[in-house]
Amino acid sequence: MRLVIVGSQWGDEGKGKVTDFLGQQADVVVRSQGGNNAGHTILIGKEKFALQTIPSGIFNPHIMNVLANGMVINPKEALKELNGLISRNVKDFKLYISNRAHVIMPYHILLDGAYEELKGSHKIGTTKKGIGPCYADKVNRIGIRMGDLVDEEGFLEVLKQTLPLKNRELKMLGQEELDLMTIYNEYKEYGKILKPYVCDTSLLLEEAIKEDKNILFEGAQGSMLCLDHGSYPYVTSSSPTAASVPLNTGIAPKYIDHCVGICKAYTTRVGEGPFPTELHNELGDLIRERGHEYGTVTHRARRVGYLDLVVVNYAKRISGIDSLALMLFDVLTGIDELKICVSYNLDGKEIKTIPATLKEYEKCVPNYITLKAWHEDITKARTFEELPEEAKVYINTIEKYTGINVDIISVGPERNETIIRRQIFKK
Ligand code: GDP
Ligand code: IMO
Ligand code: MG
């Protein structure tokens, strides 16, 4: 079975936890897009891991972990992450990196920062990891790929062609130009260490499909950060939708069997951009503290708001979400003023989709339904029936307004703090 995990909001929905949980049934775990802008938290017992580039299947020695062609990879940071795992005794793993994945180079990071600064009050609020500039070079056909990096001579040739162009751009933006041989000497060493992992991962996935292996595609970011369908320009530079998985991994679309939308019980967003249900009050602060809503990557305080089902329904439509995993449900315990947004008002009209322009989206006013609070601790619940009535109503309301079954309910960060209503990943 091939299962896709998609963030249904603005990222940080708990994709890492679900990937780790469902990964127990997986033979292969694949990251298909983004790079170390992602921060996926996994709690194994009392040990906390924050993965950025490495797939969340890395802790299981039997799982093949794939960084596919659609990713952008910072080799220096990926190695740091890998060494960090090794130093914490995660030594027995299988890792495969696509020779077609693009390499985040030092100039991408400098350019990310420089463009943000130039944009001033219109900045995106990026993670400053060089993601946008690296994808821009891919589209502009001046990118460097993992296959180039691990070929010592080839790498020098590509760098000789690319660096003068990038140095011009850096100079134009008032940045210092970079020295060819300094970068070459540093990065060829990363290439040497990573070479044993680099291969044609599309062929690998073809084999896994032929052998009917269980493949889990671990999405990064969220649907509203999609370059094509998100709250543009306040988005990332790749597409975190289910539709992007075939392109970003080199498998045919017909092989995707099921899509799980990961949905926080409320909404968060990091960085700038519209957020209709945002709470600028004490309740927002309370949810932020309870949910530890601070970025895994940049440690920025996440913006917090009520659950927005217009957003979730939009993600459903774009990706074809078959099941929902409702995350951080425990955080809502004891919150008296519980609301869920079911539509927006735009210029006096009710709408149930996301408008394309920023100007329109910024004008949208949420229409809420109000629900009753529950006060009982739900972290020990392992079945739906054990939940308080009010909590059941909250879940039933989500199902009613989205038409999607909430098949997974997460009541705490740990693996076992999970309610499974339907086994969706079958061997
Ligand atoms: P991702 O980027 O989608 O993988 O999500 P992040 O890891 O950035 O953020 C999710 C945060 O919520 C992490 O700190 C998780 O440990 C935590 N988390 C996940 N599920 C639950 C849950 O059900 N309850 C609580 N309290 N925390 C959770
Ligand atoms: P995970 O996988 C939340 C946001 C950034 C910024 C915008 C563009 O952990 O859910 P970028 O550096 O990608 O050019 O930044 O996208 N962003 C995320 N927000 N979770 C993420 O990943 C994110 N990855 C990027 O904050 O607003
Ligand atoms: Mg995250």
Short mmCIF file of C-alpha atoms and ligand atoms in Angstrom, two decimals:
data_model
loop_
_atom_site.label_atom_id
_atom_site.label_comp_id
_atom_site.label_asym_id
_atom_site.label_seq_id
_atom_site.Cartn_x
_atom_site.Cartn_y
_atom_site.Cartn_z
CA MET A 1 0.00 0.00 0.00
CA ARG A 2 1.17 3.56 -0.76
CA LEU A 3 0.04 6.18 1.71
CA VAL A 4 0.61 9.93 1.51
CA ILE A 5 0.76 12.17 4.58
CA VAL A 6 -0.26 15.74 3.88
CA GLY A 7 -0.26 18.76 6.21
CA SER A 8 -3.77 20.20 5.92
CA GLN A 9 -3.00 23.65 7.39
CA TRP A 10 0.12 25.86 7.54
CA GLY A 11 2.57 23.16 8.66
CA ASP A 12 3.58 21.80 12.10
CA GLU A 13 0.39 19.75 12.31
CA GLY A 14 2.17 16.73 13.79
CA LYS A 15 3.26 14.97 10.59
CA GLY A 16 6.41 13.65 12.31
CA LYS A 17 4.42 11.90 15.03
CA VAL A 18 2.01 10.32 12.53
CA THR A 19 4.83 9.24 10.21
CA ASP A 20 6.65 7.64 13.11
CA PHE A 21 3.45 5.98 14.29
CA LEU A 22 2.29 4.66 10.91
CA GLY A 23 5.93 3.99 10.02
CA GLN A 24 5.76 0.95 12.29
CA GLN A 25 3.85 -0.68 9.39
CA ALA A 26 6.09 0.78 6.64
CA ASP A 27 8.90 -0.72 4.60
CA VAL A 28 9.85 2.61 3.00
CA VAL A 29 9.49 6.21 4.24
CA VAL A 30 9.99 8.96 1.65
CA ARG A 31 10.47 12.73 1.95
CA SER A 32 9.51 14.15 -1.43
CA GLN A 33 9.77 17.95 -1.16
CA GLY A 34 11.13 20.80 0.92
CA GLY A 35 14.34 20.56 2.86
CA ASN A 36 15.56 21.58 6.29
CA ASN A 37 12.84 24.21 6.55
CA ALA A 38 10.80 21.31 7.95
CA GLY A 39 10.97 20.43 11.63
CA HIS A 40 9.34 17.12 12.51
CA THR A 41 9.26 16.25 16.19
CA ILE A 42 9.25 12.65 17.31
CA LEU A 43 9.04 11.43 20.87
CA ILE A 44 10.28 7.92 21.48
CA GLY A 45 9.85 7.19 25.16
CA LYS A 46 11.41 10.18 26.88
CA GLU A 47 13.75 10.89 23.95
CA LYS A 48 12.85 13.81 21.72
CA PHE A 49 14.14 14.08 18.17
CA ALA A 50 13.65 17.02 15.78
CA LEU A 51 14.23 15.92 12.20
CA GLN A 52 14.64 18.43 9.38
CA THR A 53 16.03 16.65 6.32
CA ILE A 54 16.08 13.00 7.39
CA PRO A 55 12.80 11.02 7.07
CA SER A 56 10.99 10.00 10.26
CA GLY A 57 11.52 6.29 9.51
CA ILE A 58 15.21 6.58 10.42
CA PHE A 59 14.74 5.02 13.88
CA ASN A 60 13.65 1.68 12.48
CA PRO A 61 16.58 -0.33 11.04
CA HIS A 62 14.25 -2.21 8.67
CA ILE A 63 12.84 0.91 6.99
CA MET A 64 14.35 2.28 3.78
CA ASN A 65 14.47 6.07 4.17
CA VAL A 66 14.43 8.00 0.92
CA LEU A 67 15.19 11.65 0.16
CA ALA A 68 13.57 11.93 -3.25
CA ASN A 69 14.28 14.10 -6.30
CA GLY A 70 11.86 16.88 -5.31
CA MET A 71 13.84 17.76 -2.21
CA VAL A 72 16.43 20.48 -1.71
CA ILE A 73 19.26 19.20 0.46
CA ASN A 74 21.83 21.14 2.46
CA PRO A 75 24.65 18.56 2.63
CA LYS A 76 26.39 20.24 5.54
CA GLU A 77 23.20 20.33 7.63
CA ALA A 78 22.09 16.85 6.54
CA LEU A 79 25.43 15.45 7.74
CA LYS A 80 25.15 17.37 10.99
CA GLU A 81 21.70 15.86 11.50
CA LEU A 82 22.94 12.38 10.67
CA ASN A 83 25.92 12.70 13.02
CA GLY A 84 23.59 13.99 15.74
CA LEU A 85 21.48 10.85 15.33
CA ILE A 86 24.53 8.61 15.35
CA SER A 87 25.80 10.26 18.55
CA ARG A 88 22.41 9.42 20.12
CA ASN A 89 22.82 5.79 19.15
CA VAL A 90 20.66 5.81 16.03
CA LYS A 91 23.33 3.96 14.05
CA ASP A 92 21.53 1.19 12.27
CA PHE A 93 19.61 2.82 9.44
CA LYS A 94 19.00 2.63 5.70
CA LEU A 95 19.26 5.92 3.81
CA TYR A 96 18.98 6.68 0.09
CA ILE A 97 19.39 10.13 -1.45
CA SER A 98 18.22 10.94 -4.98
CA ASN A 99 20.94 11.94 -7.43
CA ARG A 100 18.36 14.37 -8.87
CA ALA A 101 17.66 16.23 -5.60
CA HIS A 102 19.01 19.78 -5.62
CA VAL A 103 21.81 20.98 -3.36
CA ILE A 104 21.37 24.02 -1.11
CA MET A 105 24.62 25.95 -1.49
CA PRO A 106 25.97 28.74 0.78
CA TYR A 107 24.87 31.41 -1.71
CA HIS A 108 21.26 30.24 -1.45
CA ILE A 109 21.28 30.94 2.28
CA LEU A 110 22.86 34.37 1.80
CA LEU A 111 20.33 35.21 -0.93
CA ASP A 112 17.38 34.05 1.21
CA GLY A 113 18.44 36.48 3.94
CA ALA A 114 19.21 39.31 1.52
CA TYR A 115 15.84 39.10 -0.28
CA GLU A 116 13.98 39.01 3.03
CA GLU A 117 15.81 42.12 4.17
CA LEU A 118 15.10 43.91 0.91
CA LYS A 119 11.41 43.08 1.14
CA GLY A 120 11.27 44.89 4.49
CA SER A 121 7.73 44.95 5.83
CA HIS A 122 6.66 42.62 2.98
CA LYS A 123 9.06 39.88 4.01
CA ILE A 124 7.76 36.29 3.88
CA GLY A 125 9.24 35.30 7.23
CA THR A 126 11.17 32.39 5.69
CA THR A 127 13.25 29.95 7.69
CA LYS A 128 16.34 31.48 5.98
CA LYS A 129 17.58 28.04 5.03
CA GLY A 130 18.01 28.94 1.36
CA ILE A 131 14.94 26.96 0.25
CA GLY A 132 13.41 29.57 -2.12
CA PRO A 133 16.68 30.54 -3.87
CA CYS A 134 17.59 26.84 -4.33
CA TYR A 135 14.23 25.99 -5.95
CA ALA A 136 14.51 29.19 -8.03
CA ASP A 137 17.85 27.97 -9.43
CA LYS A 138 16.29 24.58 -10.19
CA VAL A 139 13.57 26.29 -12.24
CA ASN A 140 16.14 28.61 -13.82
CA ARG A 141 18.19 25.52 -14.75
CA ILE A 142 21.30 26.62 -12.90
CA GLY A 143 20.95 24.29 -9.93
CA ILE A 144 23.50 21.81 -8.65
CA ARG A 145 22.19 18.32 -8.00
CA MET A 146 23.32 15.61 -5.60
CA GLY A 147 24.61 13.61 -8.58
CA ASP A 148 26.90 16.56 -9.42
CA LEU A 149 28.07 17.02 -5.83
CA VAL A 150 29.30 13.45 -5.46
CA ASP A 151 31.22 13.55 -8.75
CA GLU A 152 34.41 15.40 -7.74
CA GLU A 153 35.42 16.60 -11.21
CA GLY A 154 31.90 17.16 -12.46
CA PHE A 155 31.15 19.22 -9.37
CA LEU A 156 34.02 21.61 -10.09
CA GLU A 157 32.80 22.09 -13.66
CA VAL A 158 29.22 22.85 -12.60
CA LEU A 159 30.38 25.18 -9.84
CA LYS A 160 32.62 27.04 -12.29
CA GLN A 161 29.58 27.72 -14.47
CA THR A 162 27.19 28.59 -11.67
CA LEU A 163 29.17 30.56 -9.12
CA PRO A 164 29.95 33.59 -11.35
CA LEU A 165 26.20 34.01 -11.97
CA LYS A 166 25.40 33.76 -8.29
CA ASN A 167 28.25 36.10 -7.35
CA ARG A 168 26.73 38.72 -9.64
CA GLU A 169 23.43 38.35 -7.84
CA LEU A 170 25.11 38.52 -4.42
CA LYS A 171 27.02 41.66 -5.45
CA MET A 172 23.84 43.29 -6.73
CA LEU A 173 22.25 42.67 -3.33
CA GLY A 174 25.23 44.14 -1.47
CA GLN A 175 26.56 40.78 -0.31
CA GLU A 176 30.13 39.55 -0.37
CA GLU A 177 31.08 37.37 -3.33
CA LEU A 178 32.09 33.78 -2.64
CA ASP A 179 35.39 32.11 -3.54
CA LEU A 180 35.17 29.18 -5.93
CA MET A 181 37.92 26.98 -4.48
CA THR A 182 36.89 27.57 -0.87
CA ILE A 183 33.37 26.33 -1.60
CA TYR A 184 34.63 23.53 -3.82
CA ASN A 185 37.08 22.22 -1.22
CA GLU A 186 34.47 22.27 1.52
CA TYR A 187 31.56 20.82 -0.46
CA LYS A 188 33.49 18.10 -2.29
CA GLU A 189 34.24 16.65 1.15
CA TYR A 190 30.51 16.52 1.95
CA GLY A 191 30.03 14.85 -1.42
CA LYS A 192 32.58 12.18 -0.56
CA ILE A 193 30.84 11.32 2.72
CA LEU A 194 27.35 11.31 1.18
CA LYS A 195 28.29 9.41 -2.01
CA PRO A 196 27.43 5.93 -0.67
CA TYR A 197 23.84 7.08 -0.05
CA VAL A 198 23.27 8.72 -3.44
CA CYS A 199 21.41 6.75 -6.12
CA ASP A 200 18.42 6.81 -8.50
CA THR A 201 15.67 6.63 -5.88
CA SER A 202 12.93 6.45 -8.51
CA LEU A 203 14.24 3.00 -9.54
CA LEU A 204 14.32 1.99 -5.91
CA LEU A 205 10.67 3.00 -5.46
CA GLU A 206 9.70 1.16 -8.64
CA GLU A 207 11.19 -2.02 -7.15
CA ALA A 208 9.40 -1.42 -3.82
CA ILE A 209 6.08 -1.01 -5.66
CA LYS A 210 6.67 -4.21 -7.67
CA GLU A 211 7.32 -6.07 -4.42
CA ASP A 212 4.13 -4.56 -2.96
CA LYS A 213 6.01 -2.95 -0.10
CA ASN A 214 4.31 -0.49 2.25
CA ILE A 215 5.46 3.01 1.29
CA LEU A 216 4.79 6.07 3.41
CA PHE A 217 5.29 9.49 1.84
CA GLU A 218 6.07 11.92 4.66
CA GLY A 219 4.83 15.34 3.64
CA ALA A 220 6.59 18.47 4.80
CA GLN A 221 5.00 21.91 5.32
CA GLY A 222 1.23 22.21 4.77
CA SER A 223 -1.31 22.75 1.98
CA MET A 224 -1.68 26.48 2.71
CA LEU A 225 2.10 26.85 2.20
CA CYS A 226 1.83 25.29 -1.28
CA LEU A 227 3.54 27.36 -3.96
CA ASP A 228 0.58 26.88 -6.31
CA HIS A 229 -2.44 26.67 -4.04
CA GLY A 230 -1.38 28.31 -0.78
CA SER A 231 -1.65 31.87 0.53
CA TYR A 232 0.75 33.19 -2.12
CA PRO A 233 3.23 34.88 -1.80
CA TYR A 234 3.34 33.85 1.88
CA VAL A 235 4.15 30.25 1.01
CA THR A 236 7.13 27.98 0.67
CA SER A 237 8.75 27.21 -2.71
CA SER A 238 7.50 23.66 -3.24
CA SER A 239 4.13 21.92 -3.27
CA PRO A 240 3.25 19.91 -0.16
CA THR A 241 0.13 18.42 -1.81
CA ALA A 242 -0.54 14.75 -2.64
CA ALA A 243 -0.45 15.69 -6.33
CA SER A 244 3.20 16.67 -6.03
CA VAL A 245 4.28 13.28 -4.69
CA PRO A 246 4.47 11.40 -8.02
CA LEU A 247 6.44 14.20 -9.69
CA ASN A 248 8.75 14.65 -6.72
CA THR A 249 9.53 10.95 -6.37
CA GLY A 250 9.34 9.57 -9.88
CA ILE A 251 6.44 7.19 -9.32
CA ALA A 252 3.26 7.17 -11.41
CA PRO A 253 0.18 8.92 -9.91
CA LYS A 254 -1.87 5.72 -10.13
CA TYR A 255 0.21 4.18 -7.35
CA ILE A 256 -1.09 6.50 -4.61
CA ASP A 257 -3.70 4.54 -2.64
CA HIS A 258 -4.68 6.73 0.30
CA CYS A 259 -4.09 10.24 1.60
CA VAL A 260 -4.10 11.15 5.31
CA GLY A 261 -4.56 14.82 6.12
CA ILE A 262 -2.81 15.84 9.31
CA CYS A 263 -4.87 18.45 11.13
CA LYS A 264 -4.16 20.25 14.37
CA ALA A 265 -7.26 20.58 16.61
CA TYR A 266 -6.69 24.35 16.24
CA THR A 267 -4.58 26.31 13.73
CA THR A 268 -1.03 27.64 13.82
CA ARG A 269 1.15 29.49 11.38
CA VAL A 270 4.83 30.58 11.45
CA GLY A 271 5.97 33.55 9.41
CA GLU A 272 3.93 36.30 7.80
CA GLY A 273 0.70 36.17 5.79
CA PRO A 274 -3.08 36.08 6.24
CA PHE A 275 -4.60 33.98 9.03
CA PRO A 276 -8.37 34.67 9.41
CA THR A 277 -8.95 32.75 12.66
CA GLU A 278 -5.85 34.09 14.44
CA LEU A 279 -6.32 34.84 18.14
CA HIS A 280 -4.59 38.02 19.31
CA ASN A 281 -5.59 37.55 22.93
CA GLU A 282 -4.95 35.64 26.13
CA LEU A 283 -6.63 32.52 24.74
CA GLY A 284 -4.12 32.50 21.88
CA ASP A 285 -1.30 32.83 24.42
CA LEU A 286 -2.76 30.02 26.53
CA ILE A 287 -2.98 27.62 23.56
CA ARG A 288 0.57 28.59 22.51
CA GLU A 289 1.96 27.75 25.95
CA ARG A 290 -0.06 24.55 26.34
CA GLY A 291 0.81 23.29 22.87
CA HIS A 292 4.45 24.46 23.14
CA GLU A 293 3.86 26.32 19.91
CA TYR A 294 7.38 27.47 19.22
CA GLY A 295 9.10 26.59 15.94
CA THR A 296 11.25 23.46 15.83
CA VAL A 297 13.58 25.06 13.27
CA THR A 298 13.64 28.78 14.05
CA HIS A 299 12.19 28.72 17.59
CA ARG A 300 9.83 31.53 16.59
CA ALA A 301 6.57 31.78 18.53
CA ARG A 302 3.88 30.29 16.29
CA ARG A 303 0.78 32.35 15.63
CA VAL A 304 -2.28 30.58 17.04
CA GLY A 305 -5.97 30.56 16.08
CA TYR A 306 -9.21 28.58 16.08
CA LEU A 307 -9.63 25.53 13.87
CA ASP A 308 -10.43 26.71 10.34
CA LEU A 309 -12.39 24.12 8.34
CA VAL A 310 -12.38 26.29 5.21
CA VAL A 311 -8.64 25.65 5.16
CA VAL A 312 -9.02 21.92 5.87
CA ASN A 313 -11.73 21.54 3.20
CA TYR A 314 -9.49 23.34 0.72
CA ALA A 315 -6.66 20.90 1.52
CA LYS A 316 -9.14 18.03 1.11
CA ARG A 317 -10.13 19.25 -2.34
CA ILE A 318 -6.57 19.83 -3.57
CA SER A 319 -5.08 16.59 -2.26
CA GLY A 320 -8.07 14.24 -2.08
CA ILE A 321 -7.75 13.61 1.64
CA ASP A 322 -9.33 10.25 2.57
CA SER A 323 -8.72 10.28 6.35
CA LEU A 324 -7.97 12.90 8.95
CA ALA A 325 -5.53 12.60 11.83
CA LEU A 326 -6.63 15.09 14.48
CA MET A 327 -3.59 16.22 16.44
CA LEU A 328 -2.87 17.98 19.75
CA PHE A 329 -6.45 17.37 20.80
CA ASP A 330 -5.41 17.34 24.48
CA VAL A 331 -4.36 21.00 24.20
CA LEU A 332 -8.03 22.03 23.94
CA THR A 333 -9.04 20.44 27.27
CA GLY A 334 -10.57 23.05 29.56
CA ILE A 335 -10.74 25.79 26.91
CA ASP A 336 -14.13 27.38 27.61
CA GLU A 337 -14.63 29.41 24.45
CA LEU A 338 -14.31 26.66 21.79
CA LYS A 339 -15.06 27.73 18.24
CA ILE A 340 -14.67 26.24 14.78
CA CYS A 341 -14.69 28.32 11.60
CA VAL A 342 -16.96 26.81 8.95
CA SER A 343 -17.05 29.59 6.31
CA TYR A 344 -15.87 33.15 5.65
CA ASN A 345 -17.66 36.38 4.90
CA LEU A 346 -16.13 38.26 2.00
CA ASP A 347 -17.69 41.60 1.07
CA GLY A 348 -21.03 40.55 2.58
CA LYS A 349 -21.09 37.15 0.86
CA GLU A 350 -20.55 33.77 2.51
CA ILE A 351 -17.73 31.78 0.88
CA LYS A 352 -16.38 28.31 1.62
CA THR A 353 -13.12 28.39 -0.29
CA ILE A 354 -9.82 30.27 -0.18
CA PRO A 355 -9.75 33.35 -2.43
CA ALA A 356 -6.75 33.63 -4.72
CA THR A 357 -5.61 37.15 -3.97
CA LEU A 358 -4.02 38.38 -0.80
CA LYS A 359 -6.25 41.43 -0.87
CA GLU A 360 -9.40 39.29 -0.78
CA TYR A 361 -8.04 36.78 1.70
CA GLU A 362 -7.07 39.53 4.12
CA LYS A 363 -10.69 40.79 4.05
CA CYS A 364 -12.21 37.40 4.94
CA VAL A 365 -14.04 37.30 8.28
CA PRO A 366 -14.60 33.84 9.81
CA ASN A 367 -18.08 32.50 10.59
CA TYR A 368 -17.89 30.35 13.69
CA ILE A 369 -19.92 27.71 15.40
CA THR A 370 -19.43 27.55 19.18
CA LEU A 371 -18.97 24.29 21.01
CA LYS A 372 -19.01 23.21 24.63
CA ALA A 373 -15.77 22.63 26.49
CA TRP A 374 -14.67 19.46 28.27
CA HIS A 375 -12.54 19.48 31.38
CA GLU A 376 -11.53 15.84 31.87
CA ASP A 377 -7.96 14.77 31.10
CA ILE A 378 -8.08 12.96 27.76
CA THR A 379 -4.43 11.96 27.47
CA LYS A 380 -5.16 8.45 28.78
CA ALA A 381 -8.02 7.79 26.35
CA ARG A 382 -7.24 5.05 23.84
CA THR A 383 -10.68 4.66 22.27
CA PHE A 384 -13.19 7.18 20.94
CA GLU A 385 -15.75 5.92 23.46
CA GLU A 386 -13.51 6.93 26.38
CA LEU A 387 -13.58 10.60 25.33
CA PRO A 388 -15.94 13.06 27.09
CA GLU A 389 -19.21 13.77 25.22
CA GLU A 390 -18.14 17.37 24.37
CA ALA A 391 -14.88 16.09 22.85
CA LYS A 392 -16.85 13.60 20.74
CA VAL A 393 -19.06 16.45 19.53
CA TYR A 394 -15.96 18.44 18.50
CA ILE A 395 -14.78 15.49 16.39
CA ASN A 396 -18.24 14.76 14.98
CA THR A 397 -18.50 18.44 13.97
CA ILE A 398 -15.23 18.20 12.03
CA GLU A 399 -16.48 15.07 10.27
CA LYS A 400 -19.82 16.72 9.49
CA TYR A 401 -18.33 19.85 7.94
CA THR A 402 -15.50 18.12 6.04
CA GLY A 403 -17.10 14.82 5.08
CA ILE A 404 -13.85 13.09 6.09
CA ASN A 405 -13.54 10.45 8.81
CA VAL A 406 -11.28 11.33 11.70
CA ASP A 407 -9.48 7.99 11.74
CA ILE A 408 -6.66 8.99 14.09
CA ILE A 409 -6.91 11.15 17.22
CA SER A 410 -3.72 12.24 18.95
CA VAL A 411 -4.05 13.03 22.66
CA GLY A 412 -0.39 13.58 23.51
CA PRO A 413 3.01 13.82 21.82
CA GLU A 414 4.06 10.23 22.55
CA ARG A 415 3.57 7.28 20.22
CA ASN A 416 1.10 5.51 22.50
CA GLU A 417 -0.98 8.65 23.15
CA THR A 418 -3.02 7.88 20.08
CA ILE A 419 -6.55 6.69 19.34
CA ILE A 420 -6.86 4.61 16.19
CA ARG A 421 -10.41 4.34 14.90
CA ARG A 422 -9.53 2.64 11.64
CA GLN A 423 -6.41 0.77 10.59
CA ILE A 424 -5.51 2.61 7.39
CA PHE A 425 -2.04 1.27 6.67
CA LYS A 426 -2.35 -2.44 6.12
CA LYS A 427 0.41 -4.96 5.49
P1 GDP B 1 5.30 18.56 12.00
O1 GDP B 1 6.20 19.61 11.42
O2 GDP B 1 3.98 18.49 11.28
O3 GDP B 1 5.95 17.22 12.13
O4 GDP B 1 4.95 19.05 13.49
P2 GDP B 1 6.00 19.65 14.57
O5 GDP B 1 6.82 18.54 15.10
O6 GDP B 1 6.69 20.84 14.03
O7 GDP B 1 4.99 20.21 15.67
C1 GDP B 1 4.08 19.39 16.31
C2 GDP B 1 4.36 19.45 17.84
O8 GDP B 1 3.27 18.90 18.53
C3 GDP B 1 5.56 18.64 18.27
O9 GDP B 1 6.20 19.30 19.34
C4 GDP B 1 4.96 17.32 18.74
O10 GDP B 1 5.76 16.64 19.70
C5 GDP B 1 3.69 17.81 19.34
N1 GDP B 1 2.56 16.87 19.30
C6 GDP B 1 2.18 16.03 18.30
N2 GDP B 1 1.01 15.44 18.60
C7 GDP B 1 0.64 15.91 19.80
C8 GDP B 1 -0.49 15.72 20.64
O11 GDP B 1 -1.43 15.01 20.31
N3 GDP B 1 -0.55 16.44 21.80
C9 GDP B 1 0.46 17.27 22.20
N4 GDP B 1 0.32 17.92 23.35
N5 GDP B 1 1.53 17.49 21.43
C10 GDP B 1 1.63 16.82 20.25
P1 IMO B 2 6.96 21.45 8.70
O1 IMO B 2 7.32 20.35 7.75
C1 IMO B 2 5.66 25.56 9.31
C2 IMO B 2 7.02 28.54 6.40
C3 IMO B 2 7.98 29.59 6.92
C4 IMO B 2 7.58 30.76 6.05
C5 IMO B 2 7.26 30.11 4.71
C6 IMO B 2 8.41 30.15 3.72
O2 IMO B 2 7.69 21.40 9.99
O3 IMO B 2 5.48 21.54 8.87
P2 IMO B 2 10.73 28.85 3.53
O4 IMO B 2 11.90 28.82 4.46
O5 IMO B 2 10.12 27.52 3.27
O6 IMO B 2 11.00 29.61 2.27
O7 IMO B 2 9.62 29.72 4.33
O8 IMO B 2 6.96 28.76 5.00
N1 IMO B 2 7.44 27.13 6.61
C7 IMO B 2 6.91 26.34 7.55
N2 IMO B 2 5.99 26.61 8.51
N3 IMO B 2 6.15 24.32 9.16
C8 IMO B 2 7.05 24.03 8.19
O9 IMO B 2 7.48 22.78 7.96
C9 IMO B 2 7.50 25.08 7.35
N4 IMO B 2 8.36 25.15 6.32
C10 IMO B 2 8.30 26.41 5.87
O10 IMO B 2 7.80 29.84 8.29
O11 IMO B 2 6.40 31.33 6.53
MG MG B 3 7.29 21.28 12.00
#
